[in-house]
């Protein structure tokens, strides 16, 4: 009986120890640092040579990211953490080379053996994605082909990936609607950035009413050729103090908190501009607008040259729904 009691006491002690270890408190600042470290290859915040903690979107990376999100959500309420956790349900892992990431400059700095490991991984991921009817957009395909074509490395692995991409059949539209569960994925982004659980069609109606019969407006002054930084983030940086976040896509800036905690007045032109991009966003990602239709709509609303029009389409394609952080300011 004494042995049983001792065994029970030891087990209970170990259980309490395990629970204590699982409940180690992590500050928001430390959580952010861990995300920055994990995503060093995707987004490097310093000028030193980035280290490779885990291959982005590899199994170890996905497990580490999931655990970080769980730790954060267990200890703090944060819309961004919840949004990123929801995003794990969707096919992001099969699209391992995001064109808005820093991977194109980072991979070059890796040893050749690591570069070839990366090429092999990307090729395998894209082949698996095709089996699940997950395809790159034509923009993503074109960007990666151009980058790989300029790369001096002539390894078998790089050439194999480049040949695959050259023969690749991308999605016919730039929006998310052609991805499996793309509409649901887009809805989660609208909910997060827009701060409201509205269906895309409801958003379309609201935006159409707000825009009314407004005249064509000038494209506001932003760095349109910089696909690495969203137009939303660029505009907020001019007006607001950035709030720390954990999403590498937006340079670890919490866009929602930044917009919410910032008080500024938009000009009429700025309001019309962002409303136009919001309607374009819903059209491309939910209604399945073709590139031609999206371009025609944009030209009818925005006074800008061909390069700016094309760049806006690319930004809206790469950063779905992010423009909706401005809804509360309109």
Short mmCIF file of C-alpha atoms in Angstrom, two decimals:
data_model
loop_
_atom_site.label_atom_id
_atom_site.label_comp_id
_atom_site.label_asym_id
_atom_site.label_seq_id
_atom_site.Cartn_x
_atom_site.Cartn_y
_atom_site.Cartn_z
CA UNK A 1 0.00 0.00 0.00
CA UNK A 2 2.89 2.30 0.89
CA UNK A 3 4.54 1.54 -2.44
CA UNK A 4 1.31 2.41 -4.25
CA UNK A 5 0.99 5.65 -2.34
CA UNK A 6 4.60 6.55 -3.10
CA UNK A 7 4.09 5.72 -6.80
CA UNK A 8 0.95 7.85 -6.88
CA UNK A 9 2.74 10.75 -5.21
CA UNK A 10 5.64 10.59 -7.66
CA UNK A 11 3.30 10.45 -10.66
CA UNK A 12 1.28 13.36 -9.34
CA UNK A 13 4.47 15.32 -8.80
CA UNK A 14 5.62 14.61 -12.35
CA UNK A 15 2.19 15.61 -13.64
CA UNK A 16 2.37 18.94 -11.82
CA UNK A 17 5.89 19.49 -13.13
CA UNK A 18 4.79 18.81 -16.70
CA UNK A 19 1.85 21.16 -16.33
CA UNK A 20 4.11 23.85 -14.89
CA UNK A 21 6.49 23.46 -17.80
CA UNK A 22 3.66 23.71 -20.32
CA UNK A 23 2.35 26.87 -18.64
CA UNK A 24 5.64 28.79 -18.68
CA UNK A 25 4.63 32.40 -19.24
CA UNK A 26 5.93 34.04 -22.40
CA UNK A 27 5.73 37.78 -22.87
CA UNK A 28 4.40 39.25 -26.08
CA UNK A 29 7.84 40.68 -26.82
CA UNK A 30 9.54 37.29 -26.36
CA UNK A 31 6.86 35.62 -28.49
CA UNK A 32 7.56 38.10 -31.25
CA UNK A 33 11.30 37.45 -31.02
CA UNK A 34 10.70 33.72 -31.39
CA UNK A 35 8.56 34.29 -34.49
CA UNK A 36 11.23 36.58 -35.95
CA UNK A 37 13.85 33.90 -35.34
CA UNK A 38 11.70 31.11 -36.81
CA UNK A 39 10.83 33.16 -39.90
CA UNK A 40 14.32 34.54 -40.47
CA UNK A 41 14.48 33.10 -43.99
CA UNK A 42 11.06 34.50 -44.91
CA UNK A 43 11.62 37.96 -43.50
CA UNK A 44 14.96 39.15 -42.17
CA UNK A 45 14.80 42.30 -40.04
CA UNK A 46 18.54 42.94 -39.90
CA UNK A 47 21.34 43.23 -42.42
CA UNK A 48 23.42 40.36 -41.08
CA UNK A 49 23.43 37.06 -42.95
CA UNK A 50 20.21 35.26 -41.99
CA UNK A 51 20.54 31.91 -40.28
CA UNK A 52 18.32 29.01 -41.27
CA UNK A 53 16.42 27.81 -38.22
CA UNK A 54 14.07 25.56 -40.18
CA UNK A 55 13.26 25.16 -43.86
CA UNK A 56 10.24 27.44 -44.36
CA UNK A 57 7.02 25.41 -44.59
CA UNK A 58 8.87 22.17 -43.88
CA UNK A 59 7.37 19.80 -41.32
CA UNK A 60 9.64 20.94 -38.46
CA UNK A 61 8.90 24.56 -39.28
CA UNK A 62 5.14 23.97 -39.32
CA UNK A 63 5.27 22.16 -35.97
CA UNK A 64 7.38 24.90 -34.38
CA UNK A 65 5.08 27.63 -35.67
CA UNK A 66 1.99 25.80 -34.47
CA UNK A 67 3.45 25.37 -30.98
CA UNK A 68 4.36 29.06 -30.84
CA UNK A 69 0.83 30.04 -31.82
CA UNK A 70 -0.64 27.69 -29.20
CA UNK A 71 1.63 29.09 -26.49
CA UNK A 72 0.68 32.62 -27.39
CA UNK A 73 -3.06 31.96 -27.59
CA UNK A 74 -3.02 30.12 -24.25
CA UNK A 75 -1.74 33.24 -22.51
CA UNK A 76 -3.06 36.25 -24.39
CA UNK A 77 -6.05 37.31 -26.44
CA UNK A 78 -4.88 38.60 -29.77
CA UNK A 79 -6.73 38.82 -33.09
CA UNK A 80 -3.53 38.32 -35.09
CA UNK A 81 -2.63 35.05 -33.34
CA UNK A 82 -6.16 33.76 -33.87
CA UNK A 83 -6.03 34.78 -37.54
CA UNK A 84 -2.72 32.98 -38.07
CA UNK A 85 -4.01 29.88 -36.31
CA UNK A 86 -7.04 29.81 -38.60
CA UNK A 87 -4.75 30.21 -41.63
CA UNK A 88 -3.12 26.88 -40.79
CA UNK A 89 -6.27 25.13 -42.03
CA UNK A 90 -5.68 26.35 -45.56
CA UNK A 91 -3.19 25.32 -48.30
CA UNK A 92 -0.42 27.80 -47.49
CA UNK A 93 2.11 25.02 -46.83
CA UNK A 94 1.85 23.88 -50.46
CA UNK A 95 2.93 27.31 -51.72
CA UNK A 96 6.41 27.35 -50.17
CA UNK A 97 8.04 30.27 -51.99
CA UNK A 98 5.88 33.37 -51.36
CA UNK A 99 6.97 36.14 -53.71
CA UNK A 100 6.45 38.75 -50.97
CA UNK A 101 9.05 37.01 -48.80
CA UNK A 102 12.80 37.69 -48.67
CA UNK A 103 13.60 34.16 -49.83
CA UNK A 104 14.89 35.26 -53.23
CA UNK A 105 17.73 37.20 -51.58
CA UNK A 106 18.18 34.91 -48.58
CA UNK A 107 18.55 31.56 -50.39
CA UNK A 108 21.43 32.97 -52.43
CA UNK A 109 23.45 33.34 -49.21
CA UNK A 110 23.05 29.68 -48.22
CA UNK A 111 25.70 27.04 -48.96
CA UNK A 112 25.14 25.34 -52.31
CA UNK A 113 24.13 22.08 -50.62
CA UNK A 114 21.41 23.91 -48.65
CA UNK A 115 20.23 25.73 -51.77
CA UNK A 116 19.84 22.42 -53.59
CA UNK A 117 17.97 20.98 -50.62
CA UNK A 118 15.61 23.96 -50.86
CA UNK A 119 15.04 23.52 -54.62
CA UNK A 120 14.24 19.84 -54.10
CA UNK A 121 11.84 20.68 -51.28
CA UNK A 122 10.01 23.35 -53.29
CA UNK A 123 9.66 21.03 -56.28
CA UNK A 124 8.23 18.25 -54.12
CA UNK A 125 5.80 20.65 -52.45
CA UNK A 126 4.55 22.03 -55.78
CA UNK A 127 4.05 18.51 -57.17
CA UNK A 128 2.09 17.52 -54.06
CA UNK A 129 0.07 20.70 -54.42
CA UNK A 130 -0.88 19.87 -58.01
CA UNK A 131 -2.23 16.53 -56.85
CA UNK A 132 -4.50 18.47 -54.50
CA UNK A 133 -5.45 20.96 -57.25
CA UNK A 134 -3.46 23.74 -55.59
CA UNK A 135 -1.68 25.89 -58.15
CA UNK A 136 0.44 29.02 -58.21
CA UNK A 137 -0.99 32.11 -59.84
CA UNK A 138 0.51 33.27 -63.12
CA UNK A 139 2.12 36.14 -61.21
CA UNK A 140 3.84 33.76 -58.78
CA UNK A 141 4.97 31.46 -61.57
CA UNK A 142 6.37 34.32 -63.65
CA UNK A 143 8.19 35.85 -60.69
CA UNK A 144 9.91 32.59 -59.71
CA UNK A 145 10.86 31.71 -63.30
CA UNK A 146 12.44 35.14 -63.81
CA UNK A 147 14.37 34.87 -60.57
CA UNK A 148 15.65 31.34 -61.15
CA UNK A 149 16.59 32.18 -64.76
CA UNK A 150 18.89 34.96 -63.56
CA UNK A 151 20.56 32.79 -60.91
CA UNK A 152 24.10 31.82 -61.89
CA UNK A 153 24.00 28.49 -60.01
CA UNK A 154 23.54 25.68 -62.54
CA UNK A 155 22.91 22.71 -60.27
CA UNK A 156 20.76 19.78 -61.37
CA UNK A 157 18.24 20.61 -58.63
CA UNK A 158 17.84 24.24 -59.70
CA UNK A 159 17.50 23.35 -63.38
CA UNK A 160 14.91 20.69 -62.56
CA UNK A 161 12.83 23.20 -60.58
CA UNK A 162 13.14 25.82 -63.32
CA UNK A 163 12.14 23.36 -66.04
CA UNK A 164 9.14 22.31 -63.97
CA UNK A 165 8.04 25.93 -63.54
CA UNK A 166 8.57 26.71 -67.23
CA UNK A 167 6.12 23.91 -68.15
CA UNK A 168 3.78 24.72 -65.26
CA UNK A 169 0.09 25.55 -65.79
CA UNK A 170 -0.84 28.23 -63.24
CA UNK A 171 -4.26 29.31 -62.06
CA UNK A 172 -6.05 31.31 -64.74
CA UNK A 173 -6.94 34.11 -62.29
CA UNK A 174 -4.94 36.06 -59.71
CA UNK A 175 -7.48 35.71 -56.92
CA UNK A 176 -7.89 33.13 -54.16
CA UNK A 177 -11.19 31.80 -55.46
CA UNK A 178 -9.46 29.11 -57.57
CA UNK A 179 -7.67 27.60 -54.57
CA UNK A 180 -9.31 24.72 -52.67
CA UNK A 181 -11.29 26.34 -49.84
CA UNK A 182 -10.11 29.66 -51.25
CA UNK A 183 -13.42 31.39 -50.52
CA UNK A 184 -13.31 30.30 -46.88
CA UNK A 185 -9.67 31.37 -46.62
CA UNK A 186 -10.53 34.76 -48.06
CA UNK A 187 -13.48 35.10 -45.67
CA UNK A 188 -11.15 34.59 -42.70
CA UNK A 189 -8.92 37.38 -44.02
CA UNK A 190 -11.90 39.70 -44.49
CA UNK A 191 -13.08 39.00 -40.95
CA UNK A 192 -9.64 39.78 -39.54
CA UNK A 193 -8.65 42.87 -41.50
CA UNK A 194 -12.18 44.26 -41.85
CA UNK A 195 -13.05 43.71 -38.18
CA UNK A 196 -16.52 42.51 -39.15
CA UNK A 197 -18.07 39.15 -40.02
CA UNK A 198 -19.61 40.26 -43.30
CA UNK A 199 -20.01 38.08 -46.36
CA UNK A 200 -18.03 39.23 -49.42
CA UNK A 201 -21.23 40.05 -51.31
CA UNK A 202 -22.35 42.28 -48.42
CA UNK A 203 -18.99 44.02 -48.57
CA UNK A 204 -19.46 44.50 -52.30
CA UNK A 205 -22.82 46.18 -51.74
CA UNK A 206 -21.49 48.42 -48.97
CA UNK A 207 -18.52 49.46 -51.07
CA UNK A 208 -20.61 50.16 -54.17
CA UNK A 209 -22.87 52.43 -52.12
CA UNK A 210 -19.91 54.23 -50.53
CA UNK A 211 -18.19 54.77 -53.85
CA UNK A 212 -21.33 56.02 -55.54
CA UNK A 213 -20.70 57.93 -58.77
CA UNK A 214 -17.31 59.27 -57.72
CA UNK A 215 -14.89 60.55 -60.33
CA UNK A 216 -11.61 58.94 -61.31
CA UNK A 217 -8.94 59.59 -58.65
CA UNK A 218 -5.17 59.91 -58.79
CA UNK A 219 -3.08 57.02 -57.51
CA UNK A 220 -1.69 58.14 -54.16
CA UNK A 221 2.08 58.36 -53.70
CA UNK A 222 3.35 54.92 -52.63
CA UNK A 223 6.20 52.62 -53.68
CA UNK A 224 4.21 50.48 -56.09
CA UNK A 225 7.19 48.51 -57.38
CA UNK A 226 8.01 47.25 -53.87
CA UNK A 227 6.07 43.98 -53.77
CA UNK A 228 7.82 43.07 -50.49
CA UNK A 229 5.85 45.70 -48.55
CA UNK A 230 2.09 45.92 -48.95
CA UNK A 231 0.48 49.21 -49.94
CA UNK A 232 -1.49 49.06 -46.69
CA UNK A 233 1.67 48.82 -44.59
CA UNK A 234 3.33 51.60 -46.59
CA UNK A 235 0.43 53.99 -46.04
CA UNK A 236 0.16 53.22 -42.32
CA UNK A 237 3.90 53.81 -41.90
CA UNK A 238 3.38 57.39 -43.13
CA UNK A 239 0.61 58.14 -40.63
CA UNK A 240 0.89 55.86 -37.61
CA UNK A 241 3.21 54.43 -35.00
CA UNK A 242 3.57 50.73 -35.91
CA UNK A 243 2.29 48.23 -33.36
CA UNK A 244 4.35 45.08 -32.90
CA UNK A 245 2.95 41.90 -34.45
CA UNK A 246 4.13 38.39 -35.33
CA UNK A 247 3.17 38.06 -39.02
CA UNK A 248 6.28 38.02 -41.23
CA UNK A 249 4.27 39.12 -44.28
CA UNK A 250 3.82 42.59 -42.78
CA UNK A 251 7.33 42.93 -41.30
CA UNK A 252 5.97 41.90 -37.88
CA UNK A 253 3.69 44.94 -37.78
CA UNK A 254 0.22 44.30 -36.35
CA UNK A 255 -1.76 46.08 -39.07
CA UNK A 256 -5.12 45.89 -37.31
CA UNK A 257 -3.83 47.30 -34.02
CA UNK A 258 -1.80 49.93 -35.86
CA UNK A 259 -4.84 51.17 -37.77
CA UNK A 260 -7.14 50.93 -34.73
CA UNK A 261 -4.82 52.87 -32.42
CA UNK A 262 -4.06 55.59 -34.94
CA UNK A 263 -6.16 58.69 -35.43
CA UNK A 264 -5.86 60.39 -38.80
CA UNK A 265 -8.07 62.04 -41.37
CA UNK A 266 -8.05 60.85 -44.96
CA UNK A 267 -8.49 63.18 -47.87
CA UNK A 268 -11.38 62.58 -50.26
CA UNK A 269 -8.96 61.21 -52.84
CA UNK A 270 -7.45 58.79 -50.31
CA UNK A 271 -10.88 57.54 -49.23
CA UNK A 272 -11.95 56.93 -52.83
CA UNK A 273 -8.64 55.25 -53.57
CA UNK A 274 -8.90 52.72 -50.72
CA UNK A 275 -12.58 52.06 -51.38
CA UNK A 276 -11.67 51.30 -55.00
CA UNK A 277 -8.97 48.84 -53.91
CA UNK A 278 -11.38 47.18 -51.47
CA UNK A 279 -13.95 46.59 -54.18
CA UNK A 280 -11.21 45.34 -56.50
CA UNK A 281 -10.05 43.00 -53.72
CA UNK A 282 -13.46 41.38 -53.34
CA UNK A 283 -13.89 41.17 -57.10
CA UNK A 284 -10.56 39.41 -57.61
CA UNK A 285 -10.55 37.07 -54.61
CA UNK A 286 -14.21 36.18 -54.26
CA UNK A 287 -16.08 36.95 -57.45
CA UNK A 288 -13.38 35.51 -59.67
CA UNK A 289 -12.65 38.54 -61.80
CA UNK A 290 -10.22 37.77 -64.60
CA UNK A 291 -7.04 39.82 -64.79
CA UNK A 292 -8.50 41.66 -67.79
CA UNK A 293 -11.73 42.54 -65.95
CA UNK A 294 -9.82 43.62 -62.83
CA UNK A 295 -7.57 45.83 -64.94
CA UNK A 296 -10.53 47.40 -66.76
CA UNK A 297 -12.23 48.21 -63.47
CA UNK A 298 -9.05 49.70 -62.01
CA UNK A 299 -8.43 51.85 -65.08
CA UNK A 300 -11.98 53.20 -64.83
CA UNK A 301 -11.35 54.38 -61.25
CA UNK A 302 -7.63 55.15 -60.91
CA UNK A 303 -5.69 57.71 -62.93
CA UNK A 304 -2.29 56.02 -63.21
CA UNK A 305 0.14 54.77 -65.83
CA UNK A 306 0.40 51.15 -66.95
CA UNK A 307 3.11 50.30 -64.43
CA UNK A 308 1.08 51.58 -61.49
CA UNK A 309 -2.09 49.78 -62.64
CA UNK A 310 -0.22 46.49 -63.00
CA UNK A 311 1.54 46.96 -59.66
CA UNK A 312 -1.75 47.61 -57.83
CA UNK A 313 -3.17 44.38 -59.27
CA UNK A 314 -0.10 42.52 -58.04
CA UNK A 315 -0.33 43.99 -54.53
CA UNK A 316 -4.04 43.18 -54.25
CA UNK A 317 -3.30 39.64 -55.46
CA UNK A 318 -0.45 39.06 -53.00
CA UNK A 319 -1.96 40.73 -49.90
CA UNK A 320 -5.65 39.70 -49.93
CA UNK A 321 -8.05 41.76 -47.81
CA UNK A 322 -5.31 43.77 -46.06
CA UNK A 323 -6.74 47.02 -47.48
CA UNK A 324 -9.81 46.48 -45.30
CA UNK A 325 -7.95 47.73 -42.22
CA UNK A 326 -8.92 51.20 -43.48
CA UNK A 327 -12.66 50.51 -43.40
CA UNK A 328 -13.06 52.07 -39.96
CA UNK A 329 -11.36 55.26 -41.19
CA UNK A 330 -13.66 55.73 -44.18
#
